[in-house]
XYZ file of C-alpha atoms in Angstrom:
658
model
C -9.567 0.557 29.171
C -11.758 -1.992 28.769
C -13.230 -4.751 30.751
C -14.992 -8.114 30.082
C -14.581 -9.553 33.702
C -15.349 -13.462 34.024
C -14.902 -14.305 30.229
C -12.091 -16.666 28.914
C -11.774 -17.927 25.537
C -10.589 -21.167 24.853
C -6.956 -20.997 24.216
C -5.351 -21.019 20.879
C -3.186 -24.226 20.546
C -0.717 -24.419 17.684
C 0.191 -27.807 18.317
C -1.788 -30.855 18.052
C -1.223 -34.608 17.110
C -1.509 -35.254 13.392
C -1.777 -31.596 12.476
C -1.896 -30.950 8.626
C 1.092 -29.514 6.788
C 0.549 -28.223 3.399
C 3.563 -27.033 2.239
C 6.439 -26.899 -0.225
C 9.775 -27.148 0.733
C 13.213 -26.325 -0.698
C 14.915 -28.426 2.129
C 14.307 -31.986 2.206
C 15.234 -32.159 6.026
C 11.744 -31.615 6.822
C 10.532 -34.558 5.059
C 7.599 -33.683 3.425
C 6.442 -33.974 -0.242
C 5.717 -31.017 -2.118
C 2.061 -30.094 -2.183
C 0.535 -28.886 -5.317
C -0.365 -24.823 -5.781
C -3.958 -24.516 -5.853
C -5.573 -22.532 -8.435
C -7.961 -19.416 -7.413
C -7.369 -15.929 -6.139
C -5.435 -14.790 -2.727
C -4.550 -17.440 -0.301
C -2.489 -17.280 3.210
C 1.199 -18.186 2.583
C 3.826 -18.728 5.014
C 7.338 -18.409 3.586
C 10.015 -19.924 5.744
C 13.430 -18.476 5.629
C 16.633 -20.286 5.675
C 19.534 -19.400 7.817
C 21.301 -18.197 5.080
C 18.877 -15.805 3.682
C 20.242 -12.235 3.392
C 18.012 -9.281 3.078
C 18.717 -9.355 -0.889
C 16.710 -12.574 -0.851
C 14.174 -11.387 1.164
C 13.320 -8.383 -1.155
C 13.258 -10.742 -3.958
C 10.879 -12.920 -2.305
C 8.599 -9.481 -1.266
C 9.033 -8.669 -5.004
C 7.784 -11.860 -6.379
C 4.820 -11.719 -3.858
C 3.520 -8.282 -5.281
C 4.407 -8.928 -8.813
C 2.208 -12.027 -8.401
C -0.722 -10.127 -7.184
C -0.054 -10.379 -3.412
C 1.063 -8.664 -0.654
C 3.463 -9.047 2.600
C 1.516 -8.642 5.543
C 3.946 -9.781 8.259
C 7.695 -9.544 8.475
C 9.938 -11.630 11.024
C 13.260 -10.574 10.406
C 15.733 -13.459 9.438
C 12.612 -15.854 9.933
C 9.818 -15.907 7.732
C 7.180 -13.626 5.870
C 3.186 -13.862 6.321
C 1.556 -12.801 2.893
C -1.714 -13.087 1.080
C -1.085 -14.210 -2.395
C -2.423 -16.337 -5.119
C -1.649 -20.142 -4.375
C -0.041 -20.525 -7.850
C 2.920 -18.536 -6.690
C 3.883 -21.199 -4.070
C 6.088 -23.365 -6.813
C 8.022 -19.784 -7.984
C 8.242 -18.789 -4.040
C 9.562 -22.483 -3.087
C 12.419 -21.852 -5.660
C 13.553 -18.497 -4.823
C 17.034 -18.151 -2.967
C 16.671 -18.174 0.934
C 13.342 -20.056 0.802
C 13.656 -23.141 3.023
C 9.595 -23.715 2.716
C 6.386 -22.140 1.676
C 3.284 -23.451 3.551
C -0.526 -23.184 2.759
C -1.792 -24.828 6.010
C -0.849 -25.279 9.470
C 2.683 -26.476 10.359
C 3.993 -29.264 12.915
C 5.868 -26.957 15.173
C 8.320 -29.994 16.178
C 9.377 -29.937 12.558
C 10.197 -26.234 12.507
C 13.027 -26.860 15.519
C 15.868 -27.393 13.059
C 15.562 -23.700 12.022
C 15.838 -22.298 15.726
C 13.401 -21.398 18.422
C 12.513 -18.277 16.403
C 10.899 -20.416 14.078
C 8.949 -22.272 16.134
C 7.491 -19.070 17.768
C 6.446 -17.598 14.267
C 4.852 -20.985 13.331
C 2.899 -20.851 16.084
C 1.747 -17.300 15.204
C 0.968 -18.716 11.652
C -0.962 -21.692 13.241
C -3.173 -19.298 14.728
C -3.727 -17.347 11.632
C -4.736 -20.038 9.594
C -6.673 -21.990 12.300
C -8.338 -19.501 14.324
C -10.602 -20.621 16.886
C -14.393 -20.673 17.059
C -15.744 -17.520 18.249
C -18.116 -17.178 20.974
C -21.691 -16.517 20.282
C -23.060 -13.124 20.119
C -25.106 -14.071 23.200
C -22.322 -15.115 25.398
C -20.439 -12.055 24.412
C -23.050 -9.624 25.542
C -23.544 -11.787 28.565
C -19.799 -10.909 29.238
C -19.849 -7.479 28.787
C -19.416 -5.081 32.190
C -19.358 -1.505 32.666
C -15.968 0.216 31.511
C -13.772 2.508 33.267
C -12.259 5.611 32.715
C -10.750 6.699 29.468
C -7.472 4.947 28.278
C -6.036 7.111 25.599
C -3.636 9.439 26.947
C -1.762 12.245 25.210
C 1.829 12.218 25.363
C 3.316 15.005 27.421
C 6.421 15.912 25.407
C 4.536 16.503 22.325
C 5.629 20.043 21.067
C 3.240 22.719 19.377
C 1.666 21.536 15.999
C 3.555 24.225 14.346
C 6.770 23.238 15.893
C 6.362 19.205 15.106
C 7.031 20.179 11.179
C 10.253 21.454 12.211
C 11.213 17.648 13.208
C 10.434 16.528 9.861
C 12.361 16.407 6.414
C 10.505 17.648 3.308
C 6.896 16.073 3.548
C 7.913 13.057 5.175
C 6.781 12.327 8.912
C 9.080 13.815 11.190
C 10.522 12.487 14.720
C 7.036 13.035 16.415
C 5.325 11.643 13.462
C 5.213 7.707 14.379
C 1.907 7.022 13.576
C 0.069 9.749 11.727
C -2.877 7.432 9.931
C -3.194 3.701 9.443
C -1.481 2.944 6.255
C 1.731 1.561 4.646
C 4.134 -0.365 6.608
C 4.586 -0.371 10.362
C 7.474 -1.538 12.434
C 6.314 -2.947 16.151
C 8.714 -3.276 18.914
C 7.489 -5.925 21.527
C 8.631 -5.579 24.649
C 8.240 -7.809 27.770
C 9.646 -6.297 31.090
C 11.054 -8.528 33.770
C 11.616 -7.722 37.575
C 15.129 -8.620 39.002
C 14.054 -7.997 42.638
C 16.370 -5.356 42.937
C 13.740 -2.969 44.568
C 10.427 -4.605 44.638
C 10.000 -8.387 45.434
C 9.681 -10.376 41.967
C 6.730 -11.712 42.214
C 6.159 -12.321 38.186
C 8.187 -14.606 35.683
C 7.493 -14.766 32.065
C 7.310 -18.587 31.033
C 7.822 -19.779 27.248
C 3.995 -20.371 26.738
C 3.210 -17.071 27.869
C 5.788 -15.492 25.952
C 4.447 -17.400 22.779
C 0.979 -16.341 23.700
C 1.862 -12.818 24.031
C 3.291 -13.066 20.547
C 0.427 -14.707 19.012
C -1.991 -12.380 20.297
C -0.382 -9.411 19.199
C 0.118 -10.488 15.624
C -3.474 -11.559 15.654
C -4.357 -8.204 16.610
C -2.498 -6.251 14.252
C -3.640 -8.922 11.276
C -7.154 -7.801 12.527
C -6.665 -4.555 10.829
C -4.908 -5.473 7.942
C -7.668 -7.596 6.912
C -10.281 -4.914 7.823
C -9.051 -2.586 5.121
C -6.846 -3.988 2.197
C -6.914 -0.363 0.508
C -4.337 0.746 3.538
C -1.969 -1.622 2.389
C -0.996 -2.149 5.973
C 2.074 -4.488 6.839
C 4.079 -5.040 9.989
C 7.502 -5.872 10.705
C 8.497 -7.273 14.392
C 11.320 -6.343 16.773
C 11.513 -8.832 19.111
C 12.238 -8.190 22.868
C 10.028 -10.587 24.177
C 11.984 -14.067 24.151
C 14.251 -12.183 26.105
C 12.498 -9.528 28.523
C 14.186 -6.404 29.458
C 15.190 -6.021 33.120
C 13.468 -3.530 35.230
C 14.036 -3.197 39.601
C 10.163 -2.996 39.990
C 7.619 -5.368 39.717
C 5.444 -3.173 37.412
C 1.959 -4.817 37.995
C 2.134 -4.202 41.887
C 2.531 -0.368 41.092
C 0.233 2.490 39.545
C 0.235 2.796 35.639
C 1.952 5.959 35.929
C 5.107 4.429 37.681
C 5.887 3.418 33.830
C 8.240 6.198 34.021
C 10.562 3.806 36.090
C 10.063 0.741 34.599
C 10.100 2.076 30.960
C 12.899 4.043 31.178
C 15.412 0.731 32.764
C 13.882 -1.004 29.734
C 14.895 1.626 27.349
C 18.257 1.917 29.024
C 18.940 -1.768 28.755
C 18.410 -1.261 25.027
C 20.692 1.604 24.888
C 18.670 4.474 24.821
C 19.274 7.274 27.206
C 17.109 10.373 26.384
C 16.052 12.799 28.706
C 12.768 11.416 29.671
C 11.424 7.742 28.892
C 9.065 9.310 26.144
C 12.273 10.097 24.340
C 13.963 7.104 24.704
C 10.587 5.316 23.418
C 10.713 7.637 20.398
C 14.291 7.164 19.609
C 13.760 3.601 19.757
C 10.654 3.912 17.203
C 12.597 6.080 14.965
C 15.479 3.660 14.885
C 13.161 0.862 14.220
C 11.286 2.978 11.647
C 14.951 3.537 9.758
C 15.899 -0.014 10.378
C 13.181 -1.653 8.885
C 12.537 1.133 6.232
C 9.066 1.611 7.327
C 6.570 4.359 7.365
C 5.787 3.980 11.056
C 6.771 2.716 14.256
C 5.159 2.171 18.023
C 5.953 -0.104 20.625
C 3.853 -2.454 22.589
C 4.841 -3.054 26.351
C 3.415 -5.923 28.217
C 3.394 -6.575 31.970
C 3.313 -10.178 33.493
C 0.143 -10.321 35.637
C -0.208 -13.976 35.441
C 0.199 -14.178 39.361
C -1.953 -11.041 40.112
C -5.463 -11.137 41.331
C -7.123 -8.660 39.193
C -4.450 -8.616 36.309
C -4.416 -4.763 37.141
C -2.113 -2.308 38.095
C -2.874 -0.758 41.606
C -4.610 2.172 40.245
C -7.022 -0.339 38.122
C -5.596 0.366 34.755
C -4.523 -2.656 32.730
C -4.490 -1.536 29.226
C -4.181 2.180 27.642
C -2.123 4.095 24.899
C -0.945 7.501 24.063
C -2.957 8.649 20.956
C -0.583 8.791 17.796
C 2.033 7.006 19.761
C 4.563 6.306 20.553
C 3.611 3.273 22.748
C 0.877 1.306 24.425
C 0.851 -0.958 27.663
C -1.096 -3.976 28.535
C -0.840 -6.540 31.419
C -0.649 -10.057 30.139
C -4.353 -10.667 31.754
C -5.968 -7.499 30.897
C -8.440 -7.281 33.640
C -11.289 -10.092 32.987
C -10.234 -10.555 29.162
C -7.659 -12.976 30.213
C -4.573 -13.694 28.291
C -6.653 -15.404 25.580
C -8.500 -12.560 24.405
C -5.219 -10.106 24.424
C -6.056 -9.767 20.531
C -9.110 -7.716 21.225
C -7.418 -5.427 23.764
C -4.248 -4.932 21.714
C -6.658 -3.963 18.465
C -8.661 -1.608 20.290
C -5.493 0.376 21.896
C -3.766 0.136 18.536
C -6.646 2.222 17.394
C -5.424 4.984 19.964
C -1.861 4.714 18.397
C -3.444 5.514 15.248
C -5.601 8.296 16.604
C -8.815 7.053 17.302
C -10.465 8.134 20.270
C -12.388 5.893 22.851
C -16.300 5.473 22.236
C -17.824 3.577 25.555
C -19.383 6.066 27.865
C -17.241 5.980 30.753
C -14.492 7.530 28.707
C -16.219 10.600 28.532
C -15.589 11.418 24.913
C -18.018 13.834 23.417
C -19.507 13.068 19.931
C -17.917 16.474 18.758
C -14.748 15.787 19.654
C -12.031 15.420 17.015
C -8.966 13.322 16.219
C -6.797 12.285 13.509
C -4.987 13.500 10.545
C -8.094 14.074 8.652
C -9.727 15.552 12.365
C -12.956 13.437 12.415
C -15.557 13.762 14.852
C -16.344 11.026 17.421
C -20.003 10.537 16.421
C -20.221 6.943 17.308
C -19.514 7.765 20.946
C -21.802 6.415 23.792
C -21.280 9.768 25.794
C -24.130 12.052 24.353
C -26.779 12.125 21.529
C -24.298 11.128 18.731
C -25.487 10.497 14.987
C -24.185 6.757 15.013
C -24.825 3.855 17.166
C -23.103 1.026 15.997
C -20.648 -1.805 17.448
C -17.265 -1.003 16.889
C -13.749 -1.823 18.266
C -13.437 1.624 19.820
C -16.119 0.595 22.025
C -14.110 -2.051 23.578
C -15.328 -5.487 24.427
C -14.741 -8.628 22.591
C -17.739 -8.633 20.152
C -16.388 -5.911 18.077
C -13.238 -7.633 17.425
C -14.826 -10.939 16.956
C -17.329 -9.179 14.181
C -14.770 -7.044 12.472
C -16.459 -4.265 13.461
C -15.324 -0.495 13.210
C -17.628 2.613 12.362
C -17.087 5.082 10.132
C -15.907 7.812 12.682
C -13.429 5.616 14.160
C -12.101 4.647 10.656
C -12.096 8.278 9.606
C -9.676 9.141 12.635
C -7.319 6.446 11.811
C -7.336 7.776 8.112
C -9.750 5.313 6.710
C -11.671 7.591 4.394
C -12.004 7.682 0.816
C -13.726 10.941 -0.679
C -13.252 10.230 -4.178
C -13.921 6.300 -3.752
C -11.265 5.622 -6.124
C -9.780 3.018 -3.646
C -7.049 5.314 -2.269
C -7.548 6.414 1.402
C -7.629 10.301 1.693
C -4.205 10.720 3.582
C -2.754 8.672 0.577
C -4.610 10.363 -2.096
C -1.957 12.803 -3.395
C -1.534 15.452 -5.894
C 1.242 15.265 -8.376
C 2.008 18.283 -9.806
C 4.713 17.922 -13.160
C 6.206 20.229 -15.199
C 8.060 19.896 -18.337
C 11.338 22.089 -18.587
C 12.824 21.140 -22.004
C 12.165 19.014 -25.090
C 14.551 18.221 -27.505
C 14.615 16.022 -30.838
C 17.526 13.848 -32.135
C 15.953 12.409 -35.330
C 13.022 9.748 -34.039
C 14.091 10.254 -30.570
C 12.633 12.786 -28.313
C 14.155 13.708 -24.921
C 12.094 15.299 -22.065
C 12.953 16.333 -18.834
C 11.338 18.472 -15.934
C 10.380 18.056 -12.221
C 7.780 16.218 -10.237
C 6.541 16.578 -6.589
C 4.011 14.848 -4.085
C 1.867 17.393 -2.626
C 0.214 15.463 0.467
C -3.388 15.134 1.400
C -3.798 18.187 3.801
C -4.659 17.926 6.950
C -6.879 20.325 8.748
C -4.952 20.374 12.392
C -1.800 18.468 11.778
C 1.520 18.931 9.665
C 0.913 17.266 6.303
C 2.784 14.600 5.578
C 3.102 11.863 3.104
C 4.201 8.401 2.992
C 4.044 7.726 -0.772
C 7.151 7.574 -2.846
C 7.045 9.063 -6.510
C 7.705 5.944 -8.825
C 8.322 7.145 -12.210
C 6.226 8.842 -15.399
C 4.092 7.943 -17.785
C 3.834 9.867 -21.170
C 1.023 9.402 -24.448
C 1.202 10.761 -27.941
C -1.997 12.441 -29.298
C -4.013 10.991 -26.488
C -2.871 7.327 -27.332
C -2.276 4.793 -24.716
C -0.370 5.824 -21.721
C 3.285 4.309 -21.554
C 5.023 4.060 -18.251
C 8.533 4.831 -17.626
C 9.663 3.558 -14.058
C 12.356 6.005 -12.154
C 13.314 4.478 -9.258
C 15.496 7.226 -7.739
C 14.219 10.895 -6.990
C 15.398 13.757 -4.930
C 14.147 14.631 -1.330
C 13.702 10.954 -0.012
C 11.622 10.092 -3.404
C 9.071 12.973 -2.755
C 10.132 15.304 -5.074
C 12.895 16.000 -8.065
C 13.733 16.214 -11.757
C 13.537 13.695 -14.117
C 14.778 12.946 -17.828
C 13.199 10.463 -20.280
C 14.014 9.341 -23.769
C 11.290 8.322 -26.258
C 12.573 6.422 -29.308
C 10.523 5.856 -32.474
C 8.484 9.128 -32.077
C 6.088 9.352 -35.115
C 7.154 11.767 -37.851
C 4.997 15.068 -37.892
C 3.701 17.801 -35.117
C 2.002 15.940 -32.280
C 0.895 16.375 -28.665
C 3.124 15.312 -25.945
C 1.434 14.541 -22.480
C 3.363 13.814 -19.416
C 2.456 12.913 -15.985
C 3.742 11.721 -12.770
C 3.037 7.956 -10.794
C 3.565 7.401 -6.878
C 3.436 4.288 -5.203
C -0.253 4.834 -4.021
C -1.422 4.668 -7.261
C -1.906 8.445 -8.089
C -1.467 9.881 -11.339
C -0.993 13.731 -12.094
C -4.431 14.954 -12.483
C -3.367 17.368 -15.139
C -0.703 16.483 -17.118
C 1.904 18.852 -18.515
C 1.360 18.870 -22.345
C 3.791 20.080 -25.117
C 3.983 20.247 -29.077
C 6.687 18.168 -30.715
C 7.979 18.294 -34.088
C 9.577 15.218 -35.604
C 11.024 15.277 -39.269
C 10.368 12.217 -41.261
C 13.700 10.767 -42.042
C 12.724 10.651 -45.812
C 10.253 13.405 -46.573
C 11.504 15.859 -43.927
C 9.038 18.532 -43.091
C 5.849 17.109 -45.501
C 3.764 14.668 -43.484
C 0.027 13.195 -43.848
C -2.039 11.669 -41.451
C -4.984 9.709 -41.765
C -7.612 9.818 -38.705
C -8.300 6.483 -37.259
C -11.758 5.126 -38.534
C -14.105 4.610 -35.646
C -16.018 1.288 -36.007
C -16.443 -0.574 -39.210
C -17.756 0.751 -42.402
C -20.939 -0.553 -43.762
C -21.092 -3.376 -45.919
C -22.400 -1.568 -48.775
C -22.682 2.161 -49.485
C -20.058 4.790 -48.885
C -17.827 6.034 -45.859
C -15.503 8.960 -45.564
C -12.261 8.769 -44.248
C -10.468 12.112 -43.289
C -7.088 13.392 -42.587
C -4.579 16.067 -42.706
C -1.674 16.944 -44.511
C 1.036 19.536 -43.391
C 4.538 21.176 -43.794
C 6.350 21.979 -40.938
C 8.682 24.600 -42.460
C 5.684 26.405 -44.137
C 5.476 25.406 -47.598
C 2.134 25.092 -49.327
C 0.471 21.555 -49.493
C -0.819 21.650 -53.266
C -2.376 18.251 -53.264
C -3.118 15.056 -51.431
C -3.927 11.730 -53.136
C -4.865 8.165 -52.035
C -5.058 4.877 -53.313
C -7.353 1.880 -51.736
C -5.748 -1.763 -51.937
C -2.721 -0.868 -53.872
C -4.904 0.486 -56.971
C -4.385 3.777 -58.782
C -3.775 6.979 -57.067
C -6.851 9.153 -57.146
C -7.193 12.914 -55.827
C -8.395 13.557 -52.175
C -11.096 16.439 -51.323
C -9.886 19.539 -49.883
C -12.288 20.279 -46.702
C -12.143 24.179 -47.541
C -12.213 23.744 -51.369
C -8.589 23.966 -52.286
C -5.042 22.918 -51.468
C -3.386 26.313 -50.765
C -1.850 26.492 -47.204
C 0.710 24.952 -45.212
C -1.929 22.572 -43.407
C -4.774 21.482 -45.339
C -7.751 18.916 -44.268
C -9.071 16.636 -46.678
C -11.473 13.804 -47.235
C -11.319 10.447 -49.082
C -14.763 8.675 -49.862
C -14.373 4.811 -49.766
C -17.178 2.997 -51.527
C -18.016 -0.483 -50.336
C -19.472 -3.017 -52.799
C -21.501 -5.831 -51.819
C -19.341 -9.106 -51.972
C -16.055 -7.013 -51.950
C -13.136 -7.279 -49.883
C -13.261 -7.858 -45.885
C -10.670 -4.984 -45.272
C -9.672 -1.659 -47.366
C -5.960 -0.392 -46.932
C -5.888 3.158 -47.536
C -2.724 4.999 -48.376
C -2.422 8.803 -48.677
C 0.543 11.030 -49.918
C 0.933 14.751 -49.809
C 2.704 16.990 -52.317
C 4.341 20.707 -51.968
C 4.684 23.922 -53.792
C 8.366 22.813 -54.402
C 7.098 19.584 -56.487
C 8.006 16.998 -53.797
C 5.765 14.393 -53.316
C 5.850 11.834 -50.213
C 7.655 8.802 -50.168
C 6.497 7.331 -46.715
C 2.760 7.095 -46.941
C 0.213 7.419 -44.286
C -1.943 4.405 -44.108
C -5.080 2.918 -42.653
C -6.582 -0.539 -42.828
C -10.372 -0.632 -42.216
C -12.826 -3.399 -41.507
C -15.864 -4.128 -43.206
C -18.850 -4.751 -40.898
C -19.461 -8.434 -40.345
C -15.751 -9.440 -41.202
C -13.757 -11.496 -38.536
C -10.883 -9.451 -38.875
C -9.450 -6.698 -36.703
C -8.448 -2.954 -37.306
C -4.433 -2.641 -37.561
C -2.406 0.123 -38.337
C 0.133 0.088 -40.808
C 2.830 3.017 -41.066
C 5.145 2.306 -44.470
C 8.796 3.671 -43.506
C 10.943 3.864 -46.356
C 14.718 4.856 -45.235
């Protein structure tokens, strides 16, 4: 629980006369001219959806944003997307089916009314993100701080023992009780306002339209704060709306102690059709339904109680904001003690830290330095309760300043899963292992078929059940240590966390080669130790006889001699009896065997290239082998070599005759 009594920020206003519209419109009904796309890096975009937009249209728009180097941060189903993307995408997105407009600046909310009340609500949120109010000074914020009350992070009483939690999961995916293990990936957020109907308690509070808009705006701002804090976590949020039409309760919650939540939360969840054995099960059922419906990694619920007519904006036992560690929900009053409704974003950001397992750090919470929490089991070494190793401003210490400053300490960050042990840009919980095995390799002329199995092994949690939100995305292969080639595979077994794969590689080079295969996943991981197989492909003309020239490293000198090496071999064991080479189409000359004689089925050889001053800029070297049956290759090995100082580039020119 946090306190900042006596301090109110200026309200964030989303409507003002003469507000700038920077948008490209698909529908001329909005009456604005197209705005040119700006050059440069990622910028915030507001993509307004048309009433005819279907799930496929939204998927295409999201894919276009990601393909263009952006990411969708907020999804408002059937209404809009808020993204961060290069401004050059504006024209492309505006032309997508289901898109009514693409905004790069604040919008005139009155012009959104044609799209319905939800569009105006989301437009108000957008305006608050692109036109944030000026933050108060550090001195003003410090003066507003007050002693903080008791711990506001609770443990849900319905959690089974750790060993039993895994039984509620499937494969390595998060299970029923694991709705917010670490803060990364996609999150469904249910926003639930409750409205007393006077059946038991006298109704003293009534939500107004402006209050509902403000709650919505402040919550999205809080979640956006987390999304912008660590782009590597790739956070995105989708919102389930139960704030425009608050859910009924017979109580007036603000007049009751916080623990009477079991009455009014149960009534609200029952009104939604969730009738579990207790109110925690009801909310968990709702969270899991959201996760399934919106296809997200995590889900949690935010309950907001109206306190606009209450003298201290607190429950009768002085709580005003609290959350359950790891979910399934958090609770706030609309006035949040002295924070006021216009600082709800700072409160919500703090409570969301608890949802993803961050502990309190202010003194009155009584959380010791050595207490651990989170998927990574990180200590609380920035706590003010004790002589901890860290003492820096952080969102988990409460107050408003850490929010306005974007401050989080390394220990709270670790508790929500934001550690990157190997500094590869992938947070540890997403930094999975991808073991892969090759089960079978077959050849058909120059086509090689490879099948095998791959799986995701989650980052191991010291105390929790190991889970991953990553998906297998495909495999990549390379030949003889060359460039990796990626093959996308969209469907795997076990919810895209393991299974069999099969790929075909056409145009495989003749000869004996080393093929390596690795798996890839959605977080950017690649198999650390690729599986490898030796693959033999007969030349379509020369059969088992084959010659290879090794690529020349760098450029040869303008004068003097350089050595080009290669190997000739017979895949069926016949003896290689000679190798010849020619330069720039001149006469064939004998190559030099490295071991002194061409008398085995595999022979390395060398060629001496003499470069004369004033000679050509490039030399084309060709080589061919002969075997003990008297056969000489028709398909030559070739290598083009550049002379130092020339302007040409290396190219490799295989000659294939069929």
